[in-house]
Coordinates of C-alpha atoms in Angstrom, one line a residue:
M1 CA 0.3 0.1 -0.1
S2 CA 2.0 3.7 -1.0
E3 CA 2.5 6.2 1.3
C4 CA -1.2 8.4 -0.3
Q5 CA -3.3 5.7 0.0
T6 CA -2.1 5.3 4.4
F7 CA -1.5 9.2 5.3
V8 CA -3.8 11.6 5.4
K9 CA -3.0 15.4 5.3
L10 CA -3.5 17.6 8.0
S11 CA -1.4 20.4 6.1
K12 CA 1.3 20.2 4.0
E13 CA 3.5 19.4 5.8
K14 CA 1.5 17.5 8.5
L15 CA 0.3 13.5 7.8
I16 CA -1.6 11.8 10.0
P17 CA -2.7 7.9 9.7
K18 CA -5.3 7.0 7.7
S19 CA -6.3 4.4 9.6
D20 CA -6.8 7.3 12.7
I21 CA -9.0 9.3 10.5
L22 CA -11.0 6.7 9.7
S23 CA -11.2 6.0 13.3
L24 CA -11.8 9.5 14.7
L25 CA -15.1 9.4 11.8
R26 CA -16.4 6.9 13.5
T27 CA -16.6 8.4 16.1
Y28 CA -18.2 11.5 14.6
N29 CA -20.9 9.7 12.2
C30 CA -22.2 8.3 15.7
Y31 CA -22.1 11.3 17.0
H32 CA -24.3 12.9 14.4
E33 CA -26.1 10.1 12.9
G34 CA -29.3 11.6 11.5
K35 CA -27.9 15.2 10.8
N36 CA -27.0 16.3 7.5
F37 CA -23.4 16.6 9.3
Q38 CA -22.6 12.7 9.0
L39 CA -19.6 13.0 6.9
R40 CA -19.0 10.7 3.3
T41 CA -16.0 10.0 1.8
R42 CA -14.1 8.3 -1.2
E43 CA -11.3 7.7 -3.1
E44 CA -9.3 10.7 -5.9
D45 CA -6.4 9.4 -7.3
G46 CA -5.3 6.4 -3.9
E47 CA -6.1 9.9 -1.2
L48 CA -8.8 9.9 1.4
I49 CA -11.8 12.4 1.1
L50 CA -13.8 13.6 3.3
E51 CA -16.6 16.3 2.5
G52 CA -19.6 17.2 3.9
L53 CA -20.9 20.6 5.6
L54 CA -17.9 22.7 8.3
N55 CA -19.9 24.8 10.9
I56 CA -18.7 28.0 11.2
Y57 CA -19.3 30.6 14.2
W58 CA -19.3 34.1 14.0
G59 CA -17.1 36.2 16.0
L60 CA -16.6 39.2 14.4
R61 CA -16.0 42.5 16.3
R62 CA -16.3 44.7 13.0
P63 CA -19.5 45.5 10.4
I64 CA -19.2 43.9 7.6
R65 CA -20.9 44.9 3.8
L66 CA -22.5 42.5 2.1
Q67 CA -22.4 42.0 -1.8
M68 CA -25.5 44.7 -3.5
Y69 CA -26.7 42.2 -6.3
D70 CA -25.3 37.7 -7.1
D71 CA -22.8 37.9 -9.5
N72 CA -22.2 41.6 -10.1
E73 CA -25.0 42.0 -12.5
R74 CA -28.8 43.5 -11.5
F75 CA -31.5 40.8 -10.8
R76 CA -33.9 41.7 -14.4
L77 CA -37.0 40.1 -16.2
N78 CA -35.8 39.6 -19.4
R79 CA -38.1 40.3 -22.5
N80 CA -39.6 37.5 -23.1
D81 CA -40.5 37.3 -19.6
V82 CA -42.1 40.8 -20.0
E83 CA -44.0 40.3 -22.6
K84 CA -45.6 36.7 -21.2
E85 CA -46.8 38.8 -18.5
L86 CA -48.1 41.6 -21.2
S87 CA -49.9 38.9 -23.3
P88 CA -53.4 39.1 -23.0
E89 CA -53.6 35.7 -21.3
S90 CA -51.9 36.9 -18.3
N91 CA -54.5 39.9 -18.3
N92 CA -57.9 37.4 -17.4
N93 CA -58.7 37.5 -14.3
S94 CA -59.5 34.6 -13.4
P95 CA -61.5 34.1 -9.9
G96 CA -58.4 32.0 -8.3
R97 CA -55.8 33.3 -10.7
E98 CA -53.1 33.0 -8.8
T99 CA -50.1 36.2 -9.9
G100 CA -47.4 35.2 -7.7
P101 CA -46.0 36.9 -4.5
A102 CA -46.1 40.1 -3.6
G103 CA -43.1 42.2 -5.3
G104 CA -42.5 44.0 -1.5
D105 CA -41.3 40.5 0.2
V106 CA -38.4 40.3 -2.2
V107 CA -37.0 44.5 -3.1
G108 CA -37.1 44.3 0.5
Q109 CA -33.9 41.7 -0.2
E110 CA -33.0 43.3 -3.1
E111 CA -33.0 46.7 -5.0
E112 CA -34.0 46.5 -8.4
D113 CA -36.1 48.6 -11.3
S114 CA -39.2 47.2 -12.9
P115 CA -39.2 46.4 -15.8
Q116 CA -39.8 48.9 -18.7
L117 CA -43.9 49.2 -19.5
L118 CA -43.9 48.1 -23.7
R119 CA -47.4 48.1 -24.1
T120 CA -51.2 48.1 -22.2
R121 CA -54.6 46.8 -23.5
S122 CA -55.9 49.5 -21.2
D123 CA -55.8 51.2 -18.5
A124 CA -57.5 48.6 -15.2
S125 CA -54.7 46.1 -17.1
F126 CA -52.3 48.8 -17.1
M127 CA -52.8 49.4 -13.1
Q128 CA -52.7 44.9 -13.1
I129 CA -49.5 45.0 -14.8
Q130 CA -47.6 48.2 -12.8
R131 CA -48.3 45.3 -10.2
R132 CA -47.4 43.0 -11.2
S133 CA -43.8 44.6 -13.2
K134 CA -42.8 43.3 -9.2
T135 CA -43.4 39.7 -9.2
H136 CA -40.9 37.2 -9.8
T137 CA -42.4 34.0 -11.2
A138 CA -41.5 30.6 -9.1
R139 CA -38.3 29.7 -11.4
D140 CA -36.7 34.0 -11.1
L141 CA -38.0 33.3 -6.7
Q142 CA -36.2 30.1 -7.1
R143 CA -32.8 32.1 -8.5
L144 CA -33.1 34.0 -6.0
R145 CA -32.3 31.5 -3.3
T146 CA -30.1 30.5 -5.2
H147 CA -27.1 32.6 -5.2
R148 CA -27.9 34.4 -2.3
F149 CA -28.0 33.9 1.8
S150 CA -29.1 35.5 4.9
I151 CA -26.5 36.2 7.3
N152 CA -29.0 35.5 10.2
G153 CA -31.9 36.3 8.5
H154 CA -29.9 39.6 6.4
F155 CA -30.3 40.2 2.4
Y156 CA -28.7 43.1 1.3
N157 CA -30.8 45.9 1.6
H158 CA -29.9 50.3 2.2
K159 CA -30.5 49.5 6.1
T160 CA -29.0 46.3 7.0
S161 CA -26.2 45.9 4.3
V162 CA -23.8 46.8 6.6
F163 CA -23.9 45.5 10.2
T164 CA -22.0 42.6 12.5
P165 CA -23.0 39.4 12.1
A166 CA -24.8 38.0 16.0
Y167 CA -21.3 37.1 18.1
G168 CA -21.7 33.7 18.5
S169 CA -24.6 33.2 16.0
V170 CA -23.8 30.1 13.5
T171 CA -23.3 29.0 9.7
N172 CA -22.4 26.7 7.7
V173 CA -20.9 25.3 4.4
R174 CA -20.6 22.1 2.6
V175 CA -16.8 21.6 1.6
N176 CA -13.8 18.4 1.7
S177 CA -11.1 17.8 3.3
S178 CA -8.9 18.7 0.6
M179 CA -9.6 22.1 1.5
T180 CA -7.2 24.6 2.7
T181 CA -7.8 27.0 5.0
I182 CA -8.6 30.1 2.1
Q183 CA -10.7 27.8 0.1
V184 CA -12.9 27.6 3.1
L185 CA -13.2 31.2 4.1
N186 CA -13.5 32.2 1.0
L187 CA -15.9 29.8 -0.2
L188 CA -18.6 30.9 3.2
L189 CA -17.5 34.9 2.0
H190 CA -18.9 33.9 -1.2
K191 CA -22.2 32.1 0.2
F192 CA -22.7 35.1 1.4
R193 CA -22.1 37.5 -0.8
V194 CA -19.5 39.7 1.8
E195 CA -18.0 42.2 0.0
N196 CA -15.1 42.6 2.9
K197 CA -11.7 40.3 1.3
S198 CA -11.2 37.1 2.2
E199 CA -7.5 38.1 3.9
E200 CA -9.0 40.4 6.2
F201 CA -10.5 37.0 8.4
V202 CA -8.8 34.4 10.2
L203 CA -10.5 31.1 11.2
Y204 CA -9.6 29.9 14.8
M205 CA -10.3 26.4 16.7
V206 CA -12.0 27.4 19.8
H207 CA -11.8 25.4 22.4
E208 CA -14.3 25.0 25.1
S209 CA -10.7 25.7 28.2
G210 CA -10.5 28.8 26.1
E211 CA -7.5 27.8 24.5
R212 CA -7.2 29.0 20.6
T213 CA -6.0 27.8 17.8
R214 CA -5.5 29.6 14.7
L215 CA -6.3 27.8 11.5
R216 CA -2.5 28.8 8.7
D217 CA -3.3 29.2 5.2
G218 CA -2.4 25.6 3.8
E219 CA -4.2 23.9 6.8
Y220 CA -7.7 21.5 6.0
P221 CA -9.7 23.0 8.8
L222 CA -12.6 20.1 8.2
V223 CA -9.8 17.7 9.1
A224 CA -9.2 19.5 11.9
R225 CA -12.2 19.9 13.1
V226 CA -12.8 15.2 12.6
L227 CA -8.9 15.1 14.8
C228 CA -11.4 17.9 17.6
G229 CA -14.3 15.6 17.7
P230 CA -17.2 16.6 17.4
C231 CA -19.3 18.0 20.0
E232 CA -19.2 21.8 19.6
K233 CA -19.5 22.4 23.1
V234 CA -15.9 21.0 23.2
S235 CA -14.2 22.7 20.1
K236 CA -16.4 24.8 17.5
I237 CA -14.3 26.9 14.1
L238 CA -14.5 30.9 15.1
I239 CA -14.2 33.4 12.5
T240 CA -12.9 36.3 12.9
E241 CA -11.0 39.7 11.8
A242 CA -7.4 39.5 11.3
D243 CA -5.8 41.4 12.8
L244 CA -8.3 41.2 15.6
G245 CA -7.4 37.7 17.0
E246 CA -5.6 35.7 19.4
E247 CA -4.0 32.7 19.8
V248 CA -4.3 31.6 23.5
T249 CA -2.0 28.6 24.0
Y250 CA -3.0 25.6 26.5
D251 CA -0.9 26.6 29.6
V252 CA -2.8 30.9 29.2
A253 CA -6.7 29.7 28.3
Q254 CA -6.1 27.0 31.9
Y255 CA -5.8 30.3 34.5
I256 CA -8.3 32.5 31.9
K257 CA -11.4 31.3 34.1
F258 CA -10.0 32.6 37.3
E259 CA -11.3 34.6 39.7
I260 CA -9.1 38.1 40.0
P261 CA -8.6 37.7 43.9
V262 CA -6.9 33.9 42.4
L263 CA -5.0 34.9 40.0
D264 CA -3.6 37.7 42.3
S265 CA -2.7 35.1 44.7
F266 CA -0.7 32.9 41.9
V267 CA 1.3 36.8 41.0
E268 CA 2.4 36.8 45.0
K269 CA 3.3 33.0 44.7
L270 CA 5.7 33.6 41.5
K271 CA 6.2 37.2 43.0
E272 CA 7.8 35.2 46.3
E273 CA 9.4 32.3 44.4
E274 CA 11.3 35.4 41.4
E275 CA 12.8 36.5 45.1
R276 CA 14.0 33.0 46.0
E277 CA 15.4 32.7 42.7
I278 CA 17.3 35.9 42.9
N279 CA 18.6 35.0 46.3
K280 CA 19.9 32.1 45.5
L281 CA 21.3 33.4 41.9
T282 CA 22.8 36.6 44.1
K283 CA 24.5 34.2 46.6
K284 CA 26.1 32.0 44.2
F285 CA 27.9 34.6 41.7
S286 CA 29.3 36.8 45.9
A287 CA 31.0 32.8 46.2
L288 CA 31.7 32.6 42.6
K289 CA 33.0 36.4 42.7
S290 CA 35.4 35.2 46.1
M291 CA 37.0 32.2 44.6
I292 CA 38.4 34.3 42.3
Q293 CA 39.3 37.2 43.6
H294 CA 41.0 34.8 45.6
Q295 CA 42.9 32.4 43.2
L296 CA 44.4 35.9 42.0
E297 CA 45.6 37.2 45.5
C298 CA 47.6 33.6 44.9
K299 CA 49.1 33.8 41.6
A300 CA 50.2 37.6 42.8
N301 CA 51.9 36.2 45.4
T302 CA 53.8 33.0 44.2
S303 CA 55.0 36.6 41.6
D304 CA 56.1 38.6 44.2
R305 CA 58.4 35.5 45.5
E306 CA 59.3 34.8 42.3

């Protein structure tokens, strides 16, 4: 069996035995049994690939900006759709005939112009066509849903285009184990049409103990998630600003949850220990200094006698 079949990449430098990953994966999928977060596996060029949904928690302190339009284009009905809306059949007021969802529900999410009206049949039909000009077909609405997701209910509009996602709220993206941290960030930002660049953000693995480990650009977040276990109360992936995030080692994290009086007592004990060490070094230095001076005096006396 070749090396690529027996190891899985944690980063570009680190490899993990495939058997260890499969064992952890069984535990991971057992924990998520009956849920959409179970991971699938496949072989690609002799390499084991994991794929599935990855939860990411929002930990931003500053506002982000959402793109106004999907794919840098304004959503607009084409000419054929307009002609269809203006056709005689579409102007019949048949009982029970559905005219589509109210335009206000969509306009609140997508600011757009009304299509230009090409022709009208009568004043009454003109008013009806005006109302319909702001409606979308089921296909159009499906397209809108496909191309844009909301962050905590926020789509783009002029009131909420710049906002800070609720701290600790969770979202997810579908990734695989060959996607690096920077690729996962780009995918997350693209999903919600965030204008900010991916370089402005970083991902951290945050542990219940308070330990925070940054996921480097060359690491694979899905593999890191499996290694840390399935329970997100124990550890979770957090997105935060690159200049505000800070790594916290386990040694430091274990003191974070202590109360101030307890921490003050620790500081006092450390100061006492420091004083003891200083006294030891001072005595040792004095002893060595006396020894050197004594040796120098002995050599000087010997030279005088000669």
